[in-house]
Structures are given as structure tokens and as C-alpha cells.
Amino acid sequence: PTLSERDPEPAKVGGEYANPIDAFLAARLAEAGKSFSPAADRRTLIRRLTFDLHGLPPEPEEVRAFVEDTRPDAYERLVDRLLASPQYGVRWGRHWLDVAGYAESDGNLTKDHPRPHAWHYRDYVIRSLNEDKPYDRFLVEQLAGDELIAGQPDPNNDEHVTLLAATGLLRMAPDITQTDDTLLDRNQAVADVIQVVSTAALGLTVACAQCHDHRYDPITIEDYYRLRAVFDPVMPIHQWKKPAQRLIDMTDDATRQESAAIEAEAVALQNDINERRRAHCQTIQDREIAAAPEEFREALRAAVALKPAEQSDEQKALLDRFPKVRTVQWIIGQLVEYDSKAHRAFQEEEKQVAAIRKRKPIERLLMAVQESRDQLPTSHVFFRGNPESPADAVEPGELTVLVSTRPQVTIAPRNESLPRTSGRRLAYARQLTDGTHPLVARVAVNRVWMHHFGRGLVETPGDFGLNAAPPSHPELLDWLADDFVRAGWSLKRLHKQIVTSVAYQQTTRRVLNDAESLAGTNSEAPAAPVGPLSDPDNLLLGRMNLRRLDAESIRDAILQVSGQLNTAIGGPSVPVAEDAEGKAVIGTRLLRDGLFAGIEGAGSQAQRRSVYISSLRSLPLNELQTFDLPAMTPNCQQRDSSTVAPQALWFMNDASLIAASRQMAASLWSEPTAEERIRIAFLRTYAAEPAEDELAECLAFLAEQAELFRAAPPKPEEPAGPLPVEAASADPAELAALASLCQMLLSSNRFLYIP
């Protein structure tokens, strides 16, 4: 049913709840003879909430302030502060980028062409979430932002830039046609876009109807191609543009002027270098001619001044006899062979030219969509999904099953009021967000719920079809979706609704109520469904779910607790390259005379949050891949969360983790005593003070490790790197022992999981 057909009221069980979410959940729990578990302690809550809204652990000062805040609205104030931070958009932007299939390469495994400008879409998503852009507007912009622009896009109009960047959603799916451009490849690229849009917005596996009627859901093959006809004008497979041809230059005038001035400076320096190099090579040519017997010198000079086609056979033979006598241009190209010292010196000078050009502001090239209403393609059903076998023509339209209970929904093939585009995508997006669509709001709130509780009310966030498990709390899902729309589609408001609920604030340890305890211990108690194991999967949410940190949160948290995290927002992605061992690491490959010469680090950019790390499909960062970074094929609806041996081995052996542990130890060294260092280390990693027995064990560990390191000092070439400045006066053995303790704390389940 549509949202307008149902207006569910929060259930009332044993009195009213301040948050309607709790009323719905408590009603189901009561039916099973259960109740909510007690609230988690404040340290657990601030760690849970900060990771959920920021993807980062709280700072010790934040923990202390919250624990000591006695105001009745202290928790609500914490929620508001976290939602207002730019780090909220970074965290929740990553969730949407999964759904959008965000990647910075085209996806051809052996010829994976990079997408150096994809980051503009990533920044659009993060910025929109931080602004709390209403979800309906957020969706419309991504599906049809270009159709919201009146007239030609103006590079000096920030709103036009935003609207075009938003349509990057329709460019994120794999598309190998830059290197392999067949009709089948084009068709697959379009099919992947349809799959991204349908799973992200509709929560349906529409792609299953590409070759035949859907096997489970009421979606025909005609439905599939009518939906595809909405997008055909921007992806016409017979008037195809390769990915590199679709970039739209939206560089503003001020940026162009600044770039031109910097380029003039670089060209002037390069010209000076070129002139001096040519003069030096002319000297080399003179030297080589002078080295020949005197009777050949004038003949050699005359021969080398001619083009090869103008040389006589005698002149060619003469030059073959003195092979080091070559044109000045030849010597310039082979200077390393004639004078390697001068070659290296000129190379060093040219680095200055490169440094000047690096100061240029970035050109604003957008991966966006463009459409011409003058070349609208005719859409067809493809027999068995084969683009080489077009069958009946179809008009654009929504899936039949999604309009059967709604007011009339039509998508005209051409909107005459729009001067540049067909208007199909804009019409489609507006009917998705008119408040009567049966799925869009439900899919959105379910996805937010999933990220807060670890499982959605519908367990399959990208499949609300008949083959999916039914919702665990259908009335709650209906109410949340209806309230979401009525309240203006605000995602931040939805977050606050969820995280201020009693259900969200529960402990992860199930505490039995009196009836449950009685049923578990008294054989004469009534055989009601109330035992402690009657809800082992916690579908009724009588406790909070224990969740493992995702890949990005693990890396970002390690950087933060070690004092290294760079929280800058926006801009180009940090490069990833393959090192000599074949591992994907942060940095750029260095070449010297065409050969691999190592990895150039990214400086402070290497410590940026993981969403800003380049995400090449064929070269995911090793650290993130180890912890279940998803492959975008074409997108990801729900991440896996595994526990496998390589993860433990990474914590024990990886150079970046060892270096982070050493940096963390160095940042703790300013604390006056070992006890205080341990206390701050626990607060950073666990948001909790160490218990007395933990403190004693850690002190004993430090003493034992320090003795071991004194007996066998760490080798200076070990990956921990040079001694940090902050701990320059530290006893090397004691600092190494503290680094070992930090590594142990970071490697624990207590760090990896959110209780």
C-alpha cells in the first residue's frame, strides 16, 4: 500500500513512550513476554553514538564531559552536536556511496581505466548530507539535476555545478567501453545503471527482468524496458559516448585566470631549462666532432646538420663510422648516455617546473549526464536481453505494480516546456518523491535503521520483493516512512528519532525480566515463548546488537587514537599504487628511466579519512580490503562482516599498524607516569578507564617488554620508522614497550566491536 493509504498509530503498551519507535517495539516484545534490556552506561553510549554518526571514536575529553554532564538533556545535546559536525556527512556519505556504486575506475579488470574526476560526486553527497538536504530533493538532483537547470549550465553558477555533479550517480556503475566498446558492453553499462537506481531508490531487483519476466516479483520484461526508456536519452547505445567523452568542463573564470598565470610561470622556467640544455648538448656535439680526425670534422658537421632524407650515401656512411656524432635534438633525448650528471641536474630543475604546475587550481571536470532532446532514441524490448535483437517499441514509464494503487502516474516521452532535455528523468524522479510512492520512503528509512542496528526492519535493504524476508516490524516501518515524508524528508531528524529511542540505548547483554527468568528456571512455569533463547537473532530488539567496525572506521579510528588523523573535508582523492610486493598502498609509483623506483608518499594526505582514499575497482587499498571493503559490482546494498585469520595477521604484522602503534605511544609519552599513559590509551581506544586488574596487567606487561627490548633492541630498519619528535627523550626500550601495548589494545575485539 501507499503511504497515503495507511496512517499507522504508535502502539501503547503499559503506558506511553516518549519515542513512538519504542512503543512499536515494546508491543512486540510484550507479546513474547519480553521487555527492553537496561540502558548501556554513558561511556558505551558515547562510543556507540560517535562511531554511528561520525565513524570515529570519541576523544577522551568528550567522554569525560559527557559522563560528568548531569543535565537531563545531556544525551540529546550530544546527538545534536554530532549531527552538526562535518564528520557526520563523511560517515553517512560513505553509506550512500556504497548504494550508488561509487568507484574511481571503470571496472575492466585488466584495463581498469581511472576516473580522476569522480570525487566531485563524492563531495556532492557528503556536502548534501551535512546540509541535511531533504531526501526527496537529494534523489531528484541525482536522477535529473541537469533537467533542473534552465538554459545552458553556467560554470560560474555554483548551483549549476552542484546539480550537474549530483547526476554523477548515473555515471558510477561499471563501464568498460573506454577500452572495449561493443554493443554488448554498452548494453551492460546501461543495465548496471538501472540496477544501481532500482536497488538504491526502489529496493527491488528490477534487473532480473532484463531477459525475461521476473521469476518472483510482478515485474515483466516490458516493465524493465519501460523503466530503462526513462534513462535511454542519456545512455543511447547507438549514439554512444565513451566515459572520457562525457566529462563536462565547469571550470569557472577565476580558476582559469589563476591557472593561466601559473602556467606562464612554468613555461618561462621550462623554456630557460630547454635553452640551457640545448646549449649544453650543442657543446657535446662539438666535442664529439672535435674527437674525430681533423680531415672528417667539416664533413661530419655538414652531414649531421641535414635531415636523414637529405643526406647522401657517403654522408650516411660517415655518420655510421662516428656513431656518437648525432643531431643536437638526438643528444637532448639521449643526454643520460652522453652526460648522466648533466641529465640528472636538468631533471632536478624540471622538478621545479612540476612543482609550479602543482600549484594550479584543479579544473572542474564533472562526470555528469547530458541529453539532447533533438536526438531522442526509440526504446525497445530486447529479445532475451540481447541488444542486437530489438523487439517491440516501448514508452517510458514506472513499473506497473508500483502505480496500480496510486493516482495516475505518467512519464511523457518529451516535455515540451524543457528546452534542452526530454524531461523523462525529472518526471520519473518527481513521481518517486511525491509522497505516495509505496517504496521510496520505506527503503530510505529501512537503510538508515540498518546502519544503526546492524539489521534492517527488512533484512534485505536492496530487495523488498516477494523473495525477501517480510519486515520484522511492518507497522513500525510504515509509521517511520510516513513520518519521514510528513516531516520533510529530513535524514538528520530521522537519525535523532532512532538514536534517542530506548531501543537504541540498550545494552548488548540481554537481561531477563521476571517472567523470562521464571520460565528459564522453573519447570512448572507456563510454557510461553519467553525463554532466553526464544529470540536468538534479536529480531524483537530486546537488546542492542553487537557490531564490528567496518573497514573505513577501523582505519580512521587507528589514525585518530594515534594522533594522526587528518579530518580535512573534500577535494581530490589520495592516490593508491601497487608497491614492489604487489600490495595496494597509499602513494604514487615513481619511475626512473622508465623503471619502477619506489612509492612516493602522500604526506599528511595519507592520514585523511578513508572515504577520501582512491577507490579503484582493480586496486583497493590493502588495509580496507582486509576488512571487507565491498566490490562495486555494480553497487553494494549491505556489507559483509567477517572474522578471518588475515585480519588478525594484519594487526600483528602490518607495517602501517606497527607505525601507528609507535605514533600512539609517542603521543602518550608526555603523560607523567606509566599509569596515566595506560589510562589515556584506554580512553582513546575504548572510551573507558582501565579496571584495577587491567592496569596492573598492563604495568607488568610494560616492565617485561622493556626488559626484552633492552636485551634485543628493535632494528632501526624495522617498519616502525624513526623515533617521533614528541618522544625524542624517551628510553627506546620503554617507548617500544608502550608501542607494543598500544598495538595489543588496537588488536583487541574490544576495539573492533561496538557494544
PDB file of N, CA, C and O in Angstrom, residues 168-211:
ATOM      1  N   GLY A 168      26.229  12.533 -11.192  1.00  0.00           N
ATOM      2  CA  GLY A 168      27.285  11.531 -11.195  1.00  0.00           C
ATOM      3  C   GLY A 168      26.783  10.163 -10.774  1.00  0.00           C
ATOM      4  O   GLY A 168      27.404   9.139 -11.097  1.00  0.00           O
ATOM      5  N   LEU A 169      25.656  10.110 -10.049  1.00  0.00           N
ATOM      6  CA  LEU A 169      25.058   8.814  -9.708  1.00  0.00           C
ATOM      7  C   LEU A 169      24.892   7.937 -10.937  1.00  0.00           C
ATOM      8  O   LEU A 169      25.129   6.720 -10.889  1.00  0.00           O
ATOM      9  N   LEU A 170      24.486   8.544 -12.060  1.00  0.00           N
ATOM     10  CA  LEU A 170      24.221   7.789 -13.279  1.00  0.00           C
ATOM     11  C   LEU A 170      25.499   7.474 -14.052  1.00  0.00           C
ATOM     12  O   LEU A 170      25.426   6.878 -15.131  1.00  0.00           O
ATOM     13  N   ARG A 171      26.655   7.853 -13.505  1.00  0.00           N
ATOM     14  CA  ARG A 171      27.946   7.555 -14.142  1.00  0.00           C
ATOM     15  C   ARG A 171      28.818   6.656 -13.272  1.00  0.00           C
ATOM     16  O   ARG A 171      29.949   6.372 -13.634  1.00  0.00           O
ATOM     17  N   MET A 172      28.301   6.206 -12.139  1.00  0.00           N
ATOM     18  CA  MET A 172      29.135   5.465 -11.194  1.00  0.00           C
ATOM     19  C   MET A 172      29.236   3.972 -11.506  1.00  0.00           C
ATOM     20  O   MET A 172      30.178   3.309 -11.079  1.00  0.00           O
ATOM     21  N   ALA A 173      28.296   3.423 -12.217  1.00  0.00           N
ATOM     22  CA  ALA A 173      28.302   1.986 -12.485  1.00  0.00           C
ATOM     23  C   ALA A 173      29.495   1.604 -13.363  1.00  0.00           C
ATOM     24  O   ALA A 173      30.065   2.455 -14.062  1.00  0.00           O
ATOM     25  N   PRO A 174      29.904   0.343 -13.355  1.00  0.00           N
ATOM     26  CA  PRO A 174      30.992  -0.093 -14.243  1.00  0.00           C
ATOM     27  C   PRO A 174      30.666   0.226 -15.700  1.00  0.00           C
ATOM     28  O   PRO A 174      29.524   0.119 -16.130  1.00  0.00           O
ATOM     29  N   ASP A 175      31.686   0.628 -16.439  1.00  0.00           N
ATOM     30  CA  ASP A 175      31.513   0.964 -17.856  1.00  0.00           C
ATOM     31  C   ASP A 175      32.865   0.780 -18.538  1.00  0.00           C
ATOM     32  O   ASP A 175      33.741   1.631 -18.447  1.00  0.00           O
ATOM     33  N   ILE A 176      33.038  -0.331 -19.234  1.00  0.00           N
ATOM     34  CA  ILE A 176      34.343  -0.667 -19.805  1.00  0.00           C
ATOM     35  C   ILE A 176      34.492  -0.192 -21.243  1.00  0.00           C
ATOM     36  O   ILE A 176      35.456  -0.537 -21.920  1.00  0.00           O
ATOM     37  N   THR A 177      33.544   0.633 -21.695  1.00  0.00           N
ATOM     38  CA  THR A 177      33.562   0.996 -23.114  1.00  0.00           C
ATOM     39  C   THR A 177      34.693   1.958 -23.479  1.00  0.00           C
ATOM     40  O   THR A 177      34.914   2.213 -24.658  1.00  0.00           O
ATOM     41  N   GLN A 178      35.405   2.479 -22.494  1.00  0.00           N
ATOM     42  CA  GLN A 178      36.574   3.296 -22.816  1.00  0.00           C
ATOM     43  C   GLN A 178      37.641   2.455 -23.508  1.00  0.00           C
ATOM     44  O   GLN A 178      38.388   2.944 -24.353  1.00  0.00           O
ATOM     45  N   THR A 179      37.678   1.154 -23.162  1.00  0.00           N
ATOM     46  CA  THR A 179      38.702   0.269 -23.732  1.00  0.00           C
ATOM     47  C   THR A 179      38.098  -0.855 -24.569  1.00  0.00           C
ATOM     48  O   THR A 179      38.749  -1.355 -25.490  1.00  0.00           O
ATOM     49  N   ASP A 180      36.876  -1.273 -24.263  1.00  0.00           N
ATOM     50  CA  ASP A 180      36.208  -2.348 -25.010  1.00  0.00           C
ATOM     51  C   ASP A 180      34.803  -1.873 -25.369  1.00  0.00           C
ATOM     52  O   ASP A 180      33.887  -1.980 -24.556  1.00  0.00           O
ATOM     53  N   ASP A 181      34.660  -1.363 -26.572  1.00  0.00           N
ATOM     54  CA  ASP A 181      33.413  -0.694 -26.940  1.00  0.00           C
ATOM     55  C   ASP A 181      32.632  -1.518 -27.956  1.00  0.00           C
ATOM     56  O   ASP A 181      32.678  -1.265 -29.163  1.00  0.00           O
ATOM     57  N   THR A 182      31.908  -2.516 -27.453  1.00  0.00           N
ATOM     58  CA  THR A 182      30.995  -3.271 -28.301  1.00  0.00           C
ATOM     59  C   THR A 182      29.566  -2.944 -27.882  1.00  0.00           C
ATOM     60  O   THR A 182      29.331  -2.373 -26.813  1.00  0.00           O
ATOM     61  N   LEU A 183      28.602  -3.336 -28.709  1.00  0.00           N
ATOM     62  CA  LEU A 183      27.204  -3.089 -28.375  1.00  0.00           C
ATOM     63  C   LEU A 183      26.823  -3.805 -27.088  1.00  0.00           C
ATOM     64  O   LEU A 183      26.072  -3.272 -26.259  1.00  0.00           O
ATOM     65  N   LEU A 184      27.352  -5.005 -26.893  1.00  0.00           N
ATOM     66  CA  LEU A 184      27.061  -5.751 -25.666  1.00  0.00           C
ATOM     67  C   LEU A 184      27.653  -5.039 -24.452  1.00  0.00           C
ATOM     68  O   LEU A 184      27.035  -5.007 -23.384  1.00  0.00           O
ATOM     69  N   ASP A 185      28.853  -4.471 -24.601  1.00  0.00           N
ATOM     70  CA  ASP A 185      29.468  -3.743 -23.494  1.00  0.00           C
ATOM     71  C   ASP A 185      28.646  -2.499 -23.149  1.00  0.00           C
ATOM     72  O   ASP A 185      28.454  -2.171 -21.972  1.00  0.00           O
ATOM     73  N   ARG A 186      28.167  -1.803 -24.164  1.00  0.00           N
ATOM     74  CA  ARG A 186      27.329  -0.627 -23.923  1.00  0.00           C
ATOM     75  C   ARG A 186      26.040  -1.024 -23.198  1.00  0.00           C
ATOM     76  O   ARG A 186      25.611  -0.363 -22.250  1.00  0.00           O
ATOM     77  N   ASN A 187      25.437  -2.088 -23.668  1.00  0.00           N
ATOM     78  CA  ASN A 187      24.195  -2.551 -23.069  1.00  0.00           C
ATOM     79  C   ASN A 187      24.390  -2.913 -21.601  1.00  0.00           C
ATOM     80  O   ASN A 187      23.546  -2.611 -20.748  1.00  0.00           O
ATOM     81  N   GLN A 188      25.516  -3.559 -21.301  1.00  0.00           N
ATOM     82  CA  GLN A 188      25.779  -3.939 -19.919  1.00  0.00           C
ATOM     83  C   GLN A 188      25.984  -2.709 -19.047  1.00  0.00           C
ATOM     84  O   GLN A 188      25.560  -2.680 -17.884  1.00  0.00           O
ATOM     85  N   ALA A 189      26.636  -1.693 -19.594  1.00  0.00           N
ATOM     86  CA  ALA A 189      26.833  -0.454 -18.836  1.00  0.00           C
ATOM     87  C   ALA A 189      25.494   0.176 -18.467  1.00  0.00           C
ATOM     88  O   ALA A 189      25.295   0.637 -17.335  1.00  0.00           O
ATOM     89  N   VAL A 190      24.549   0.191 -19.409  1.00  0.00           N
ATOM     90  CA  VAL A 190      23.217   0.738 -19.132  1.00  0.00           C
ATOM     91  C   VAL A 190      22.491  -0.130 -18.116  1.00  0.00           C
ATOM     92  O   VAL A 190      21.860   0.376 -17.181  1.00  0.00           O
ATOM     93  N   ALA A 191      22.583  -1.442 -18.272  1.00  0.00           N
ATOM     94  CA  ALA A 191      21.915  -2.354 -17.351  1.00  0.00           C
ATOM     95  C   ALA A 191      22.410  -2.161 -15.922  1.00  0.00           C
ATOM     96  O   ALA A 191      21.634  -2.225 -14.958  1.00  0.00           O
ATOM     97  N   ASP A 192      23.711  -1.897 -15.766  1.00  0.00           N
ATOM     98  CA  ASP A 192      24.259  -1.684 -14.429  1.00  0.00           C
ATOM     99  C   ASP A 192      23.729  -0.398 -13.813  1.00  0.00           C
ATOM    100  O   ASP A 192      23.490  -0.331 -12.601  1.00  0.00           O
ATOM    101  N   VAL A 193      23.537   0.636 -14.630  1.00  0.00           N
ATOM    102  CA  VAL A 193      22.955   1.879 -14.118  1.00  0.00           C
ATOM    103  C   VAL A 193      21.532   1.631 -13.627  1.00  0.00           C
ATOM    104  O   VAL A 193      21.138   2.104 -12.547  1.00  0.00           O
ATOM    105  N   ILE A 194      20.753   0.892 -14.391  1.00  0.00           N
ATOM    106  CA  ILE A 194      19.378   0.584 -13.988  1.00  0.00           C
ATOM    107  C   ILE A 194      19.369  -0.207 -12.688  1.00  0.00           C
ATOM    108  O   ILE A 194      18.523   0.016 -11.812  1.00  0.00           O
ATOM    109  N   GLN A 195      20.316  -1.110 -12.539  1.00  0.00           N
ATOM    110  CA  GLN A 195      20.380  -1.886 -11.297  1.00  0.00           C
ATOM    111  C   GLN A 195      20.726  -0.999 -10.109  1.00  0.00           C
ATOM    112  O   GLN A 195      20.152  -1.141  -9.020  1.00  0.00           O
ATOM    113  N   VAL A 196      21.659  -0.068 -10.303  1.00  0.00           N
ATOM    114  CA  VAL A 196      22.009   0.851  -9.221  1.00  0.00           C
ATOM    115  C   VAL A 196      20.798   1.682  -8.818  1.00  0.00           C
ATOM    116  O   VAL A 196      20.464   1.794  -7.625  1.00  0.00           O
ATOM    117  N   VAL A 197      20.108   2.267  -9.788  1.00  0.00           N
ATOM    118  CA  VAL A 197      18.973   3.140  -9.495  1.00  0.00           C
ATOM    119  C   VAL A 197      17.839   2.362  -8.838  1.00  0.00           C
ATOM    120  O   VAL A 197      17.253   2.807  -7.839  1.00  0.00           O
ATOM    121  N   SER A 198      17.533   1.188  -9.361  1.00  0.00           N
ATOM    122  CA  SER A 198      16.382   0.441  -8.850  1.00  0.00           C
ATOM    123  C   SER A 198      16.627  -0.104  -7.447  1.00  0.00           C
ATOM    124  O   SER A 198      15.733  -0.068  -6.599  1.00  0.00           O
ATOM    125  N   THR A 199      17.829  -0.593  -7.169  1.00  0.00           N
ATOM    126  CA  THR A 199      18.096  -1.093  -5.819  1.00  0.00           C
ATOM    127  C   THR A 199      18.231   0.050  -4.825  1.00  0.00           C
ATOM    128  O   THR A 199      17.794  -0.062  -3.674  1.00  0.00           O
ATOM    129  N   ALA A 200      18.823   1.174  -5.259  1.00  0.00           N
ATOM    130  CA  ALA A 200      19.025   2.301  -4.349  1.00  0.00           C
ATOM    131  C   ALA A 200      17.715   2.996  -4.004  1.00  0.00           C
ATOM    132  O   ALA A 200      17.451   3.294  -2.833  1.00  0.00           O
ATOM    133  N   ALA A 201      16.894   3.268  -4.997  1.00  0.00           N
ATOM    134  CA  ALA A 201      15.681   4.056  -4.770  1.00  0.00           C
ATOM    135  C   ALA A 201      14.459   3.190  -4.476  1.00  0.00           C
ATOM    136  O   ALA A 201      13.642   3.524  -3.621  1.00  0.00           O
ATOM    137  N   LEU A 202      14.341   2.062  -5.194  1.00  0.00           N
ATOM    138  CA  LEU A 202      13.130   1.249  -5.100  1.00  0.00           C
ATOM    139  C   LEU A 202      13.282   0.045  -4.181  1.00  0.00           C
ATOM    140  O   LEU A 202      12.277  -0.516  -3.727  1.00  0.00           O
ATOM    141  N   GLY A 203      14.511  -0.387  -3.939  1.00  0.00           N
ATOM    142  CA  GLY A 203      14.686  -1.603  -3.152  1.00  0.00           C
ATOM    143  C   GLY A 203      14.122  -2.811  -3.858  1.00  0.00           C
ATOM    144  O   GLY A 203      13.538  -3.703  -3.229  1.00  0.00           O
ATOM    145  N   LEU A 204      14.278  -2.884  -5.180  1.00  0.00           N
ATOM    146  CA  LEU A 204      13.773  -4.011  -5.963  1.00  0.00           C
ATOM    147  C   LEU A 204      14.859  -4.522  -6.904  1.00  0.00           C
ATOM    148  O   LEU A 204      15.671  -3.743  -7.410  1.00  0.00           O
ATOM    149  N   THR A 205      14.842  -5.800  -7.161  1.00  0.00           N
ATOM    150  CA  THR A 205      15.798  -6.419  -8.085  1.00  0.00           C
ATOM    151  C   THR A 205      15.231  -6.388  -9.498  1.00  0.00           C
ATOM    152  O   THR A 205      15.021  -7.426 -10.134  1.00  0.00           O
ATOM    153  N   VAL A 206      14.998  -5.179  -9.988  1.00  0.00           N
ATOM    154  CA  VAL A 206      14.404  -5.000 -11.317  1.00  0.00           C
ATOM    155  C   VAL A 206      15.269  -5.631 -12.400  1.00  0.00           C
ATOM    156  O   VAL A 206      14.765  -6.118 -13.419  1.00  0.00           O
ATOM    157  N   ALA A 207      16.586  -5.655 -12.192  1.00  0.00           N
ATOM    158  CA  ALA A 207      17.500  -6.173 -13.210  1.00  0.00           C
ATOM    159  C   ALA A 207      17.205  -7.619 -13.577  1.00  0.00           C
ATOM    160  O   ALA A 207      17.587  -8.077 -14.659  1.00  0.00           O
ATOM    161  N   CYS A 208      16.519  -8.350 -12.706  1.00  0.00           N
ATOM    162  CA  CYS A 208      16.183  -9.744 -13.006  1.00  0.00           C
ATOM    163  C   CYS A 208      15.203  -9.871 -14.167  1.00  0.00           C
ATOM    164  O   CYS A 208      15.006 -10.969 -14.688  1.00  0.00           O
ATOM    165  N   ALA A 209      14.574  -8.757 -14.550  1.00  0.00           N
ATOM    166  CA  ALA A 209      13.605  -8.799 -15.651  1.00  0.00           C
ATOM    167  C   ALA A 209      14.209  -8.324 -16.963  1.00  0.00           C
ATOM    168  O   ALA A 209      13.487  -8.035 -17.910  1.00  0.00           O
ATOM    169  N   GLN A 210      15.520  -8.275 -17.055  1.00  0.00           N
ATOM    170  CA  GLN A 210      16.162  -7.790 -18.272  1.00  0.00           C
ATOM    171  C   GLN A 210      16.003  -8.770 -19.439  1.00  0.00           C
ATOM    172  O   GLN A 210      15.895  -8.357 -20.589  1.00  0.00           O
ATOM    173  N   CYS A 211      15.989 -10.062 -19.141  1.00  0.00           N
ATOM    174  CA  CYS A 211      15.928 -11.078 -20.200  1.00  0.00           C
ATOM    175  C   CYS A 211      14.584 -11.803 -20.252  1.00  0.00           C
ATOM    176  O   CYS A 211      14.275 -12.462 -21.245  1.00  0.00           O
TER     177      CYS A 211
END
